[in-house]
PDB file of C-alpha atoms in Angstrom:
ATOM      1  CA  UNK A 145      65.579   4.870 -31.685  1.00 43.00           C
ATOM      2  CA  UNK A 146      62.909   5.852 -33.786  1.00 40.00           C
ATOM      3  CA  UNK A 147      60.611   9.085 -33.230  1.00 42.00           C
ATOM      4  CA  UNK A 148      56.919   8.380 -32.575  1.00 40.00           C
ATOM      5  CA  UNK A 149      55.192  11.615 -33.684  1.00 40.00           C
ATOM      6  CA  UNK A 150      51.961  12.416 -32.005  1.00 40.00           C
ATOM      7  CA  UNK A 151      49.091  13.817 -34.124  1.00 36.00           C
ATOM      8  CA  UNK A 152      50.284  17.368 -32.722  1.00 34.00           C
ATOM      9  CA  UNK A 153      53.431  16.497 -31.922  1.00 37.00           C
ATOM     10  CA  UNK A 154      55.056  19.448 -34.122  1.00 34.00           C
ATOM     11  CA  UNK A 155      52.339  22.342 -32.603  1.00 35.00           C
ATOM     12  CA  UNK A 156      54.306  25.219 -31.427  1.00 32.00           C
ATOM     13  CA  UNK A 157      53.432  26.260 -27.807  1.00 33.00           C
ATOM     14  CA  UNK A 158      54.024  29.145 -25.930  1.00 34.00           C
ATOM     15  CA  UNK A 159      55.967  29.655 -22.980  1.00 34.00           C
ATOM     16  CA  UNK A 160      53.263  30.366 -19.648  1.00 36.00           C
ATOM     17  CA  UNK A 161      54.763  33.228 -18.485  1.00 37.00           C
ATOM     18  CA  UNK A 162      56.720  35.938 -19.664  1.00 38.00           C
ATOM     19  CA  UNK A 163      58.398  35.983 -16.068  1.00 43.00           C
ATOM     20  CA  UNK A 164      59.166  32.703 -16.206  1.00 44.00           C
ATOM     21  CA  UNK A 165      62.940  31.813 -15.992  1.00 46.00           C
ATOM     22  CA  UNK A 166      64.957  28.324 -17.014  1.00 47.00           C
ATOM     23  CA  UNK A 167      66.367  26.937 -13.748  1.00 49.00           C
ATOM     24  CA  UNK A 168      68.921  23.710 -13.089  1.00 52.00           C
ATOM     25  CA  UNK A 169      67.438  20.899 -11.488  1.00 53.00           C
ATOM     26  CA  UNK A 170      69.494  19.477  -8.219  1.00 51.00           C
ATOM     27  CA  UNK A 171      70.910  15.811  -8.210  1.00 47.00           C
ATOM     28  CA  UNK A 172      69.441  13.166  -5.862  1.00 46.00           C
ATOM     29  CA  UNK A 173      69.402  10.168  -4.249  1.00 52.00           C
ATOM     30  CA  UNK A 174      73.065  10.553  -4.335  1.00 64.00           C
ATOM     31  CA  UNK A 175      73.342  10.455  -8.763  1.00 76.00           C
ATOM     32  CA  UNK A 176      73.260  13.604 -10.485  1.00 82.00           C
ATOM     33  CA  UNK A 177      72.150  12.021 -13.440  1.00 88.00           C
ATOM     34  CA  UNK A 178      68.559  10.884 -11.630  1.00 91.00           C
ATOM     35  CA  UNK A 179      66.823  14.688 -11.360  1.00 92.00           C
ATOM     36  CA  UNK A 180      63.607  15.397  -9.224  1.00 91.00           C
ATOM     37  CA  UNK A 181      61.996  18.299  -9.931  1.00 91.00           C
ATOM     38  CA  UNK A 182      59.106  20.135  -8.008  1.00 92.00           C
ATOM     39  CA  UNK A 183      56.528  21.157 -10.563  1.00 93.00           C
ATOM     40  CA  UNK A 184      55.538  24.986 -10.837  1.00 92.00           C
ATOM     41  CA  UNK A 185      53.480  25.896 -13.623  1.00 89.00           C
ATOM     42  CA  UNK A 186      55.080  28.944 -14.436  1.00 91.00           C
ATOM     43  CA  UNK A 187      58.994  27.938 -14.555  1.00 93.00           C
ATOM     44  CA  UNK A 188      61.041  26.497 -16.988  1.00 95.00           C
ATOM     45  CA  UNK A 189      63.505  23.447 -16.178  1.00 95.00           C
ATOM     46  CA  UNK A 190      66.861  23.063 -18.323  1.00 95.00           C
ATOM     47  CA  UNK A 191      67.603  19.599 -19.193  1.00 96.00           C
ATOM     48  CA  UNK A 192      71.197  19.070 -20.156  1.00 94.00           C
ATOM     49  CA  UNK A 193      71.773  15.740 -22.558  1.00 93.00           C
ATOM     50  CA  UNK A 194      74.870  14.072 -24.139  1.00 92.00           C
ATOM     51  CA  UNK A 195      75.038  13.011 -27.753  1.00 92.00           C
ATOM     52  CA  UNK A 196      74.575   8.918 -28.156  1.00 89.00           C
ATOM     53  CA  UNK A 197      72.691   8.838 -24.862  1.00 93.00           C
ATOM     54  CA  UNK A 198      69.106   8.987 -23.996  1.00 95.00           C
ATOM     55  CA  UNK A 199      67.143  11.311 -21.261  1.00 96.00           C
ATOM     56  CA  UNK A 200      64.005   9.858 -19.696  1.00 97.00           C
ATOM     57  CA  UNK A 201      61.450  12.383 -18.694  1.00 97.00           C
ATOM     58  CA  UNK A 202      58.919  10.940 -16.230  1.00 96.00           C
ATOM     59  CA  UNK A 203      55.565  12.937 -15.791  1.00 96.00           C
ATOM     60  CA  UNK A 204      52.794  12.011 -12.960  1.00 93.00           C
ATOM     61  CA  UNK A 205      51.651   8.526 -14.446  1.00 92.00           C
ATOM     62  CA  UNK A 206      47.977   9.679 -13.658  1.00 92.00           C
ATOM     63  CA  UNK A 207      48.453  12.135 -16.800  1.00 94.00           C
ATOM     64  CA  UNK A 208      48.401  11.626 -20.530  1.00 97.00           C
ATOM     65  CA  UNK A 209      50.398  13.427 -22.762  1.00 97.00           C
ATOM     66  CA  UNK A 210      48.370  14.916 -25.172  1.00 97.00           C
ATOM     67  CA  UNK A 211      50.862  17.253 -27.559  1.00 96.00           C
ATOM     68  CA  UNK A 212      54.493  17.202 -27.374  1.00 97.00           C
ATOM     69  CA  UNK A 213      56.505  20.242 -29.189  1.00 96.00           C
ATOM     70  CA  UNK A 214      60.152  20.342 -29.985  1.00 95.00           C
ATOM     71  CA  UNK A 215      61.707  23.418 -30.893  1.00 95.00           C
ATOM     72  CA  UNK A 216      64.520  21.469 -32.825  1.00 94.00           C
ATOM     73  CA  UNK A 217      62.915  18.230 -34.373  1.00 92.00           C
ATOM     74  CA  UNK A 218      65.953  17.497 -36.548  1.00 93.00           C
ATOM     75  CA  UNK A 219      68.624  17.965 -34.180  1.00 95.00           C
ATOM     76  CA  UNK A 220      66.558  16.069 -31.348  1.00 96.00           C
ATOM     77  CA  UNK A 221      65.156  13.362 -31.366  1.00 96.00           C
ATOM     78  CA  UNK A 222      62.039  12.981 -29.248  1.00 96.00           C
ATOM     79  CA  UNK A 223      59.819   9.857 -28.609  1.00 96.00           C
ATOM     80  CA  UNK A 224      56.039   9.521 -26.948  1.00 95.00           C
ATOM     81  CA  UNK A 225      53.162   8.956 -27.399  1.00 95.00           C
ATOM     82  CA  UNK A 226      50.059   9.574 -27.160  1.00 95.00           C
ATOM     83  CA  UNK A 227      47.999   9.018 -23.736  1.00 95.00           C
ATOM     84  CA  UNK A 228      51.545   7.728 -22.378  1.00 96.00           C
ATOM     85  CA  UNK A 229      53.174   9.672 -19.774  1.00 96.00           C
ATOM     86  CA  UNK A 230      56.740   9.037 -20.565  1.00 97.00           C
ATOM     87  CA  UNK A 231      58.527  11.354 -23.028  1.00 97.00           C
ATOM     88  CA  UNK A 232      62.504  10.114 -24.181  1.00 98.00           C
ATOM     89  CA  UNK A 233      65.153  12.069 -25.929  1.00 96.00           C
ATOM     90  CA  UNK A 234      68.088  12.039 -27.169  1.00 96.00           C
ATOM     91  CA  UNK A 235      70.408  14.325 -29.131  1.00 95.00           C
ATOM     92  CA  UNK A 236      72.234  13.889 -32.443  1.00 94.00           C
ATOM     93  CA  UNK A 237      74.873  14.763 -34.139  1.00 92.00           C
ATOM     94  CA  UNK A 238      73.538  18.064 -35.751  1.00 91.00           C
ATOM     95  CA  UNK A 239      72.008  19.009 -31.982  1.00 94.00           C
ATOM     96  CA  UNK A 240      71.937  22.670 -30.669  1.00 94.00           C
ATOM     97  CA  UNK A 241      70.312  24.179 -27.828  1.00 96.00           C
ATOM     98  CA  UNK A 242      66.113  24.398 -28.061  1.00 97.00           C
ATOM     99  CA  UNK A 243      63.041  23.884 -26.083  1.00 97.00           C
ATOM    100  CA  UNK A 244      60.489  21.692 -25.901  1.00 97.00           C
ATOM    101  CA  UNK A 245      56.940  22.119 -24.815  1.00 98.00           C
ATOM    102  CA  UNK A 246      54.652  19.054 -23.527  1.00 97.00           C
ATOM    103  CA  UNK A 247      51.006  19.364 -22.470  1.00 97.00           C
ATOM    104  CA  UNK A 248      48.901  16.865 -20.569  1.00 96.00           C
ATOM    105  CA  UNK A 249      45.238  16.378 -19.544  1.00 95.00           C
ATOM    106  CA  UNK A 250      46.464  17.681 -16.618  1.00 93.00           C
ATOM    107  CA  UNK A 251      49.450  19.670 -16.342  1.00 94.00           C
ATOM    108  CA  UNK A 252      51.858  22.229 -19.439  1.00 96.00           C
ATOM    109  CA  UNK A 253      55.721  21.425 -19.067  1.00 97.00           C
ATOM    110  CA  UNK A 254      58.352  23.926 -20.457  1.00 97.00           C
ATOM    111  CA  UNK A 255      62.141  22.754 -20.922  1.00 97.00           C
ATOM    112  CA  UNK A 256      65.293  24.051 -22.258  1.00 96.00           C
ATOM    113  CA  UNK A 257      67.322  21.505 -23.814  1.00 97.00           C
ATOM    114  CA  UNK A 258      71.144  21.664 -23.623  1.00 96.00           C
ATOM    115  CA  UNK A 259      73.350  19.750 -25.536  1.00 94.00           C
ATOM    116  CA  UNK A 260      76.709  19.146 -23.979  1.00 92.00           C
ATOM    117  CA  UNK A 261      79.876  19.282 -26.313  1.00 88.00           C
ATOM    118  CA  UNK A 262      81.476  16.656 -28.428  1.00 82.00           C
ATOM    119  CA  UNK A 263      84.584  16.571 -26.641  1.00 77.00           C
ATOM    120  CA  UNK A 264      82.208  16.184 -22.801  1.00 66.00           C
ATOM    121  CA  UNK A 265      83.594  13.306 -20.731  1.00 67.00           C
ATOM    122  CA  UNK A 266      81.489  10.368 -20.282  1.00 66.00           C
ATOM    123  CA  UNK A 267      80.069  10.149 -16.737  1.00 60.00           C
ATOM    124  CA  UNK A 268      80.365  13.875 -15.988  1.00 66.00           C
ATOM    125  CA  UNK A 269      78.177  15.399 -13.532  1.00 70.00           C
ATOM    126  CA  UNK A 270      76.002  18.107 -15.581  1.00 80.00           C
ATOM    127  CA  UNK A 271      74.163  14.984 -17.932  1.00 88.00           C
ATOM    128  CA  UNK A 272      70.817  13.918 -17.062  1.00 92.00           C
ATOM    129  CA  UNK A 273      69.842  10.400 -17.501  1.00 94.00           C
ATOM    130  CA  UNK A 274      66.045  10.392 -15.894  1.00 95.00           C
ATOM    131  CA  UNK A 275      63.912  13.434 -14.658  1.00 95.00           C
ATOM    132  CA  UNK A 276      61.145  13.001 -12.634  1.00 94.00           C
ATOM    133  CA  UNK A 277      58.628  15.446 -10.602  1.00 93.00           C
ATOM    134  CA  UNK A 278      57.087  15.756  -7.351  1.00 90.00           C
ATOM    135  CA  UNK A 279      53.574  17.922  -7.966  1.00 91.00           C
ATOM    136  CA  UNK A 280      52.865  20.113  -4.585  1.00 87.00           C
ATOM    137  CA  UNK A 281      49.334  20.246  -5.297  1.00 77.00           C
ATOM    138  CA  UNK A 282      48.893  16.370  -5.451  1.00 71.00           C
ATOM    139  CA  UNK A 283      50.835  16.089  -2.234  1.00 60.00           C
ATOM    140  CA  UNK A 284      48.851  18.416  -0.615  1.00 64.00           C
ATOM    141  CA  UNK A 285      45.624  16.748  -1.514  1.00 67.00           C
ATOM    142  CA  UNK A 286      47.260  13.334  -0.373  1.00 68.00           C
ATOM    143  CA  UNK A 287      48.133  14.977   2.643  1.00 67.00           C
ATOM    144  CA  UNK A 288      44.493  16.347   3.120  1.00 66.00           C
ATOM    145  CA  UNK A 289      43.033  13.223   2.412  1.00 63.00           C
ATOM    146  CA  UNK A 290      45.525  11.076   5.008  1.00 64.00           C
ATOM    147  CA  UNK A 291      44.743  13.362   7.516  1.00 60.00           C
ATOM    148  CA  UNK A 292      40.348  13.444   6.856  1.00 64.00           C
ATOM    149  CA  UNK A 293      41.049   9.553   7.068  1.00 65.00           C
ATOM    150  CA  UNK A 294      42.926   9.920  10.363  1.00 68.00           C
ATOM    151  CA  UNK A 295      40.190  12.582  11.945  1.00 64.00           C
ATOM    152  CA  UNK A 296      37.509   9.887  10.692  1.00 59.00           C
ATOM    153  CA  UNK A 297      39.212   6.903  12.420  1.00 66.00           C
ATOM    154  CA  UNK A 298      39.545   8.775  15.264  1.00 66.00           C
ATOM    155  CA  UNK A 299      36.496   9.586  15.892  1.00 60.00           C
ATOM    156  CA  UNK A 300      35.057   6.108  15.055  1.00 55.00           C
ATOM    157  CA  UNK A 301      37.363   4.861  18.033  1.00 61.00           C
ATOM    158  CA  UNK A 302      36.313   7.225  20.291  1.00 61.00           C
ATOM    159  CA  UNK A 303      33.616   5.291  22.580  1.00 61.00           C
ATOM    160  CA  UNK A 304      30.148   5.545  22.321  1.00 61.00           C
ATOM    161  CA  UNK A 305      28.261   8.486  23.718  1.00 73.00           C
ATOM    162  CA  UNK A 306      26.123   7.652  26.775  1.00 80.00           C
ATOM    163  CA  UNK A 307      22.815   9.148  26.062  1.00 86.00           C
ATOM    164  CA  UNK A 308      20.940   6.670  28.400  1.00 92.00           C
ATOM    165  CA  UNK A 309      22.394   5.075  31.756  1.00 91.00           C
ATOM    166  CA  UNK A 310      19.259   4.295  33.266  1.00 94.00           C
ATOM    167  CA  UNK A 311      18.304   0.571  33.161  1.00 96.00           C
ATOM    168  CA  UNK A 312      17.396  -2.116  36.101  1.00 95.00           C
ATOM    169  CA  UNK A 313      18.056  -5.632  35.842  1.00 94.00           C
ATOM    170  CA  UNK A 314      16.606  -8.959  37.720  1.00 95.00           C
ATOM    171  CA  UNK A 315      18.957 -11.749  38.071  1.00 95.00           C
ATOM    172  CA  UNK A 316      17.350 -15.288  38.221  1.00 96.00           C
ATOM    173  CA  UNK A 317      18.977 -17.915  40.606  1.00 95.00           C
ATOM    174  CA  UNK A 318      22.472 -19.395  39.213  1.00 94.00           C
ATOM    175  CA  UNK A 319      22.612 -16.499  36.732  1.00 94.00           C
ATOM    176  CA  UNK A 320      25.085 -14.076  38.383  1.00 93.00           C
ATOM    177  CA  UNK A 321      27.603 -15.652  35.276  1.00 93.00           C
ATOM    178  CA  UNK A 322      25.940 -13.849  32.522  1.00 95.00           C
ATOM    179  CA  UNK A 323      24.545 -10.739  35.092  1.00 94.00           C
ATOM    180  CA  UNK A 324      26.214  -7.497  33.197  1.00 94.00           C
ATOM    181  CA  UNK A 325      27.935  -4.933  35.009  1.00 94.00           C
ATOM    182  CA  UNK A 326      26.574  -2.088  32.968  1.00 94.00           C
ATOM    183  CA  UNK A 327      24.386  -1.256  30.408  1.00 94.00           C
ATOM    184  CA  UNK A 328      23.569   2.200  28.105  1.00 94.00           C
ATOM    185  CA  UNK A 329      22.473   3.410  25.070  1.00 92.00           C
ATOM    186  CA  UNK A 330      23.718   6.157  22.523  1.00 89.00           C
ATOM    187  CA  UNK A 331      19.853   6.293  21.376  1.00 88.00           C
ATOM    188  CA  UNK A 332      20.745   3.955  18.443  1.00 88.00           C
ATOM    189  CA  UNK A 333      22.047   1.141  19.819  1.00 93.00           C
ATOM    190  CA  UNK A 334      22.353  -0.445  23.528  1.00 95.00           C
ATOM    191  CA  UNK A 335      25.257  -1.435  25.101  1.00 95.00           C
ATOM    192  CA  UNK A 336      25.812  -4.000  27.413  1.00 95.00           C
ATOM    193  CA  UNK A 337      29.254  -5.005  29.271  1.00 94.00           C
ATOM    194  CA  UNK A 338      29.675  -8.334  30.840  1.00 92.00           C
ATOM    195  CA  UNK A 339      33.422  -9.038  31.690  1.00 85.00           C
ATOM    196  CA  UNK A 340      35.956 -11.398  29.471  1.00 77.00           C
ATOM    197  CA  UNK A 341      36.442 -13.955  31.964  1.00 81.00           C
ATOM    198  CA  UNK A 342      32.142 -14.400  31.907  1.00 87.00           C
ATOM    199  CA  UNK A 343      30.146 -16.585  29.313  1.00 89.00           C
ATOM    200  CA  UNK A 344      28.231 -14.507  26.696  1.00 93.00           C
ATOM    201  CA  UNK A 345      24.691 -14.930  26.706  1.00 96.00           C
ATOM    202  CA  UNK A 346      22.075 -14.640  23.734  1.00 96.00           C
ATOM    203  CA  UNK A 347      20.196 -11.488  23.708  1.00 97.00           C
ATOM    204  CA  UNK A 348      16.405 -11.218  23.059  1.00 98.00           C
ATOM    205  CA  UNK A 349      14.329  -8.415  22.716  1.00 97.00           C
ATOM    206  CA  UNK A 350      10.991  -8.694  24.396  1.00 96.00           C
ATOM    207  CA  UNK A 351       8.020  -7.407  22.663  1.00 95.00           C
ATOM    208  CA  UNK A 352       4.530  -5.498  24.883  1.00 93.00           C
ATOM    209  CA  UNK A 353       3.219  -8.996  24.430  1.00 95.00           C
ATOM    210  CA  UNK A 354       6.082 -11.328  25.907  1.00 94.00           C
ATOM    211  CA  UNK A 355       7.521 -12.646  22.949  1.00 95.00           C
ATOM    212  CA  UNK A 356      10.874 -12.494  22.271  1.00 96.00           C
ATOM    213  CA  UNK A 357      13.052 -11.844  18.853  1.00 96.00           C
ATOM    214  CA  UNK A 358      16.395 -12.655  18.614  1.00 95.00           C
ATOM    215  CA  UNK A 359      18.517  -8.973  17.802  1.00 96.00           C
ATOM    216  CA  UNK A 360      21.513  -7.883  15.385  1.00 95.00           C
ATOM    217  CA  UNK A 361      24.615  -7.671  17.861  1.00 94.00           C
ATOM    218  CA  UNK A 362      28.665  -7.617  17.288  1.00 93.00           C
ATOM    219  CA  UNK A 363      31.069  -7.191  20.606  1.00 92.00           C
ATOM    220  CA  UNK A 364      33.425  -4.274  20.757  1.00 89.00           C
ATOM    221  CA  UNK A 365      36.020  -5.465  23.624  1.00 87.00           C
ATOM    222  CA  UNK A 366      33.876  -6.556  26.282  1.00 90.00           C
ATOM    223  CA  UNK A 367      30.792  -4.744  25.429  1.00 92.00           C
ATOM    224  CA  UNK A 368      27.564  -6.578  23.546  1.00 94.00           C
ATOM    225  CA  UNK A 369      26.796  -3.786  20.983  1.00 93.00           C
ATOM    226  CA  UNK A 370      23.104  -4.665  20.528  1.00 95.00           C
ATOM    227  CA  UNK A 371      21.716  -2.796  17.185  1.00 95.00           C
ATOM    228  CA  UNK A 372      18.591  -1.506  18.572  1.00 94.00           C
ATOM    229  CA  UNK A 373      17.256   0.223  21.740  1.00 95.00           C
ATOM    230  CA  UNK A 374      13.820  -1.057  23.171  1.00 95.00           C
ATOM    231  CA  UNK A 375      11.798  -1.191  26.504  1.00 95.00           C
ATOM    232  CA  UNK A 376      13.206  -4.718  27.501  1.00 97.00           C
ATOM    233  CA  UNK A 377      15.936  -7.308  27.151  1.00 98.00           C
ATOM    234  CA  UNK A 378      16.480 -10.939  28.341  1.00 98.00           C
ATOM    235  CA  UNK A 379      19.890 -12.771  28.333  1.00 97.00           C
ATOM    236  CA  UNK A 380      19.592 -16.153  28.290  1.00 97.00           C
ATOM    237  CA  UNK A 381      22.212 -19.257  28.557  1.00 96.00           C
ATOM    238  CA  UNK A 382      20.848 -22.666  28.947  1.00 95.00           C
ATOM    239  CA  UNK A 383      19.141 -22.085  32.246  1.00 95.00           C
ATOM    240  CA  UNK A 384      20.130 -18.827  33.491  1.00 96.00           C
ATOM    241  CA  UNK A 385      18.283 -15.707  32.634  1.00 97.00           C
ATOM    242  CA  UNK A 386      18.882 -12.119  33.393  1.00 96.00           C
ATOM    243  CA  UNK A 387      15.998  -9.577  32.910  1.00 96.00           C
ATOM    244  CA  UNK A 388      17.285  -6.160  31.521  1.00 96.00           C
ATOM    245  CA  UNK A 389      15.040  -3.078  31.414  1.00 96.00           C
ATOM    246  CA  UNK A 390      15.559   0.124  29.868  1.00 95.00           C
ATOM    247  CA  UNK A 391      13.535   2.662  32.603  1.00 94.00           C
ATOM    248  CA  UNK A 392      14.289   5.783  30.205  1.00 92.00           C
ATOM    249  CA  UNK A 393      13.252   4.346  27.233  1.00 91.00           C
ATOM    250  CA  UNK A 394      12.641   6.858  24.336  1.00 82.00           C
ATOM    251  CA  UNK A 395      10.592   5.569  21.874  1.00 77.00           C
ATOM    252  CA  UNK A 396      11.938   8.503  19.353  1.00 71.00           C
ATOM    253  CA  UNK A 397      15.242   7.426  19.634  1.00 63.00           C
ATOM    254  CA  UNK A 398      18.667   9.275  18.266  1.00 57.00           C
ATOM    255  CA  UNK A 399      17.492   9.458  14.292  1.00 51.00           C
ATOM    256  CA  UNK A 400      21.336   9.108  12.541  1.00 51.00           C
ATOM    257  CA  UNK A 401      21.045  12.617  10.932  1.00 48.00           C
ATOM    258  CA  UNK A 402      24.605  11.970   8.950  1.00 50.00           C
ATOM    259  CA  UNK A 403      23.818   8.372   8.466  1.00 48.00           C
ATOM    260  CA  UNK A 404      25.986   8.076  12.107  1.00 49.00           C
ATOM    261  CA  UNK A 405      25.573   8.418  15.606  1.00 49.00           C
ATOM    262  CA  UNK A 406      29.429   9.069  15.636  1.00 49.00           C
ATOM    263  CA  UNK A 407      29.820  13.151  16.288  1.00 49.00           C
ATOM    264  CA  UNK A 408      31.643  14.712  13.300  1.00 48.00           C
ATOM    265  CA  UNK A 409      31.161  12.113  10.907  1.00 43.00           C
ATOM    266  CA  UNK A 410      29.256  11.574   8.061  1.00 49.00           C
ATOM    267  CA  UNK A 411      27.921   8.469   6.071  1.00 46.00           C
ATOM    268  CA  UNK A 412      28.012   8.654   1.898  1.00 46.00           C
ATOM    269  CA  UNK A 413      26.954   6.101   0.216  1.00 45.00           C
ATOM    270  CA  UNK A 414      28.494   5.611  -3.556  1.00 46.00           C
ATOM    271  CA  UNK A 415      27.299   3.967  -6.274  1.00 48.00           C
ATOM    272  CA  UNK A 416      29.491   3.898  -9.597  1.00 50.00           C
ATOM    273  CA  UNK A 417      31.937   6.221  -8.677  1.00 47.00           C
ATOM    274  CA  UNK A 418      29.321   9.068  -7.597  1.00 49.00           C
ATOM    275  CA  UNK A 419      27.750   9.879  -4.307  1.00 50.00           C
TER     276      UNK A 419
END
């Protein structure tokens, strides 16, 4: 295997604390040569190898290595590169105990590096093969983020507030079919239930003069979410009509402060990554 160097590959770097301390990293997923570690900034993690076989540290692939540092660079030999995240070694013959220091974009990684004997049985149960790390503060803000998402949803589920229960209806003859059984508004938007087993009518709103527009609408279960509030409806199908009027109507409205009428939450529109 031959040794990439990195531009500062050979920098010498400082251990971050004076109180840090080396400390061994526990076997998992049932193989003691597979290592997690949990990242902290201010400890050092021993990393034992075996001559003729390689250890693969894995760092967060979200970072770049940007200068890796061995303390030994004959005795060890130490591949990465640049803007990768993956760092391999392997000891040879001439090996002794060192460090080695690796910074990222993001993160500074200390290590002691152990060499195990010549005479060290293959297989044996203090070798490391693969090291990989779990970062607290990334799991945290994962955690954060699942559980904003989760508050969001929730509240998005939760049905709409009823601002405005006060509207009449007239029911044509032979129109009972499409005849809702209630009918709101949050201030935004009107609501309008007709059961499942019923036909669902077009909705019109009707203007001071009589005429009639066709609305914006979607159905949430068996509600007609109509996008607008206003003074009058009429539900029509083929020949039955319903009159719907709205006898509290607030010609103000519920102005979406957040870019919402959903308590708690707040719209952000992005563009390119920035708000």
């Amino acid at each position: 295997m031959r040794a990439t160097a990195l531009a500062t590959a050979l920098a010498v770097l400082c251990v971050g604390s004076s109180g840090a301390h080396a400390y061994d990293v526990p076997g998992w997923s049932g193989d003691s040569r597979v290592r997690q570690v949990v990242y902290r900034q201010d400890e050092v993690v021993r990393v034992i190898a075996q001559r003729g076989f390689a250890t693969h540290i894995a760092l967060d692939p979200a970072e770049h290595i940007l200068v890796v540092a061995p303390g030994d660079r004959d005795g060890w030999q130490v591949v990465a590169n640049r803007g990768d995240h993956d760092v391999y070694l392997k000891p040879q013959l001439a090996a002794h105990d060192t460090n080695l220091e690796i910074r990222t974009d993001r993160h500074s990684y200390s290590f002691d590096l152990v060499v195990l004997p010549l005479r060290a049985r293959f297989g044996n149960d203090d070798e490391m093969y693969r090291i990989t790390f779990v970062y607290p503060d990334v799991e945290a803000a994962k955690t954060k983020t699942t559980d904003a998402a989760a508050l969001v949803r929730e509240r998005l589920d939760q049905p709409p507030r009823v601002r405005n229960s006060a509207y009449s209806m007239q029911v044509m003859p032979h129109s009972e079919d499409i005849a809702p059984t209630a009918a709101w508004d949050d201030g935004r938007f009107t609501y309008i239930r007709i059961p499942n087993n019923r036909r669902i009518p077009a909705i019109f709103r009707v203007a001071d003069d009589d005429s009639e527009s066709v609305v914006d609408r979607h159905m949430e279960d068996d509600v007609i979410v109509v996008h607008e509030v206003a003074r009058r409806f009429v539900l029509r199908l083929g020949k039955e009509v319903v009159g719907l009027w709205n006898d509290a109507f607030d010609v103000d409205g519920v102005p979406p402060a957040d870019g919402t009428t959903v308590s708690g939450v707040k719209r952000v529109l992005r563009s390119d990554g920035h708000e």
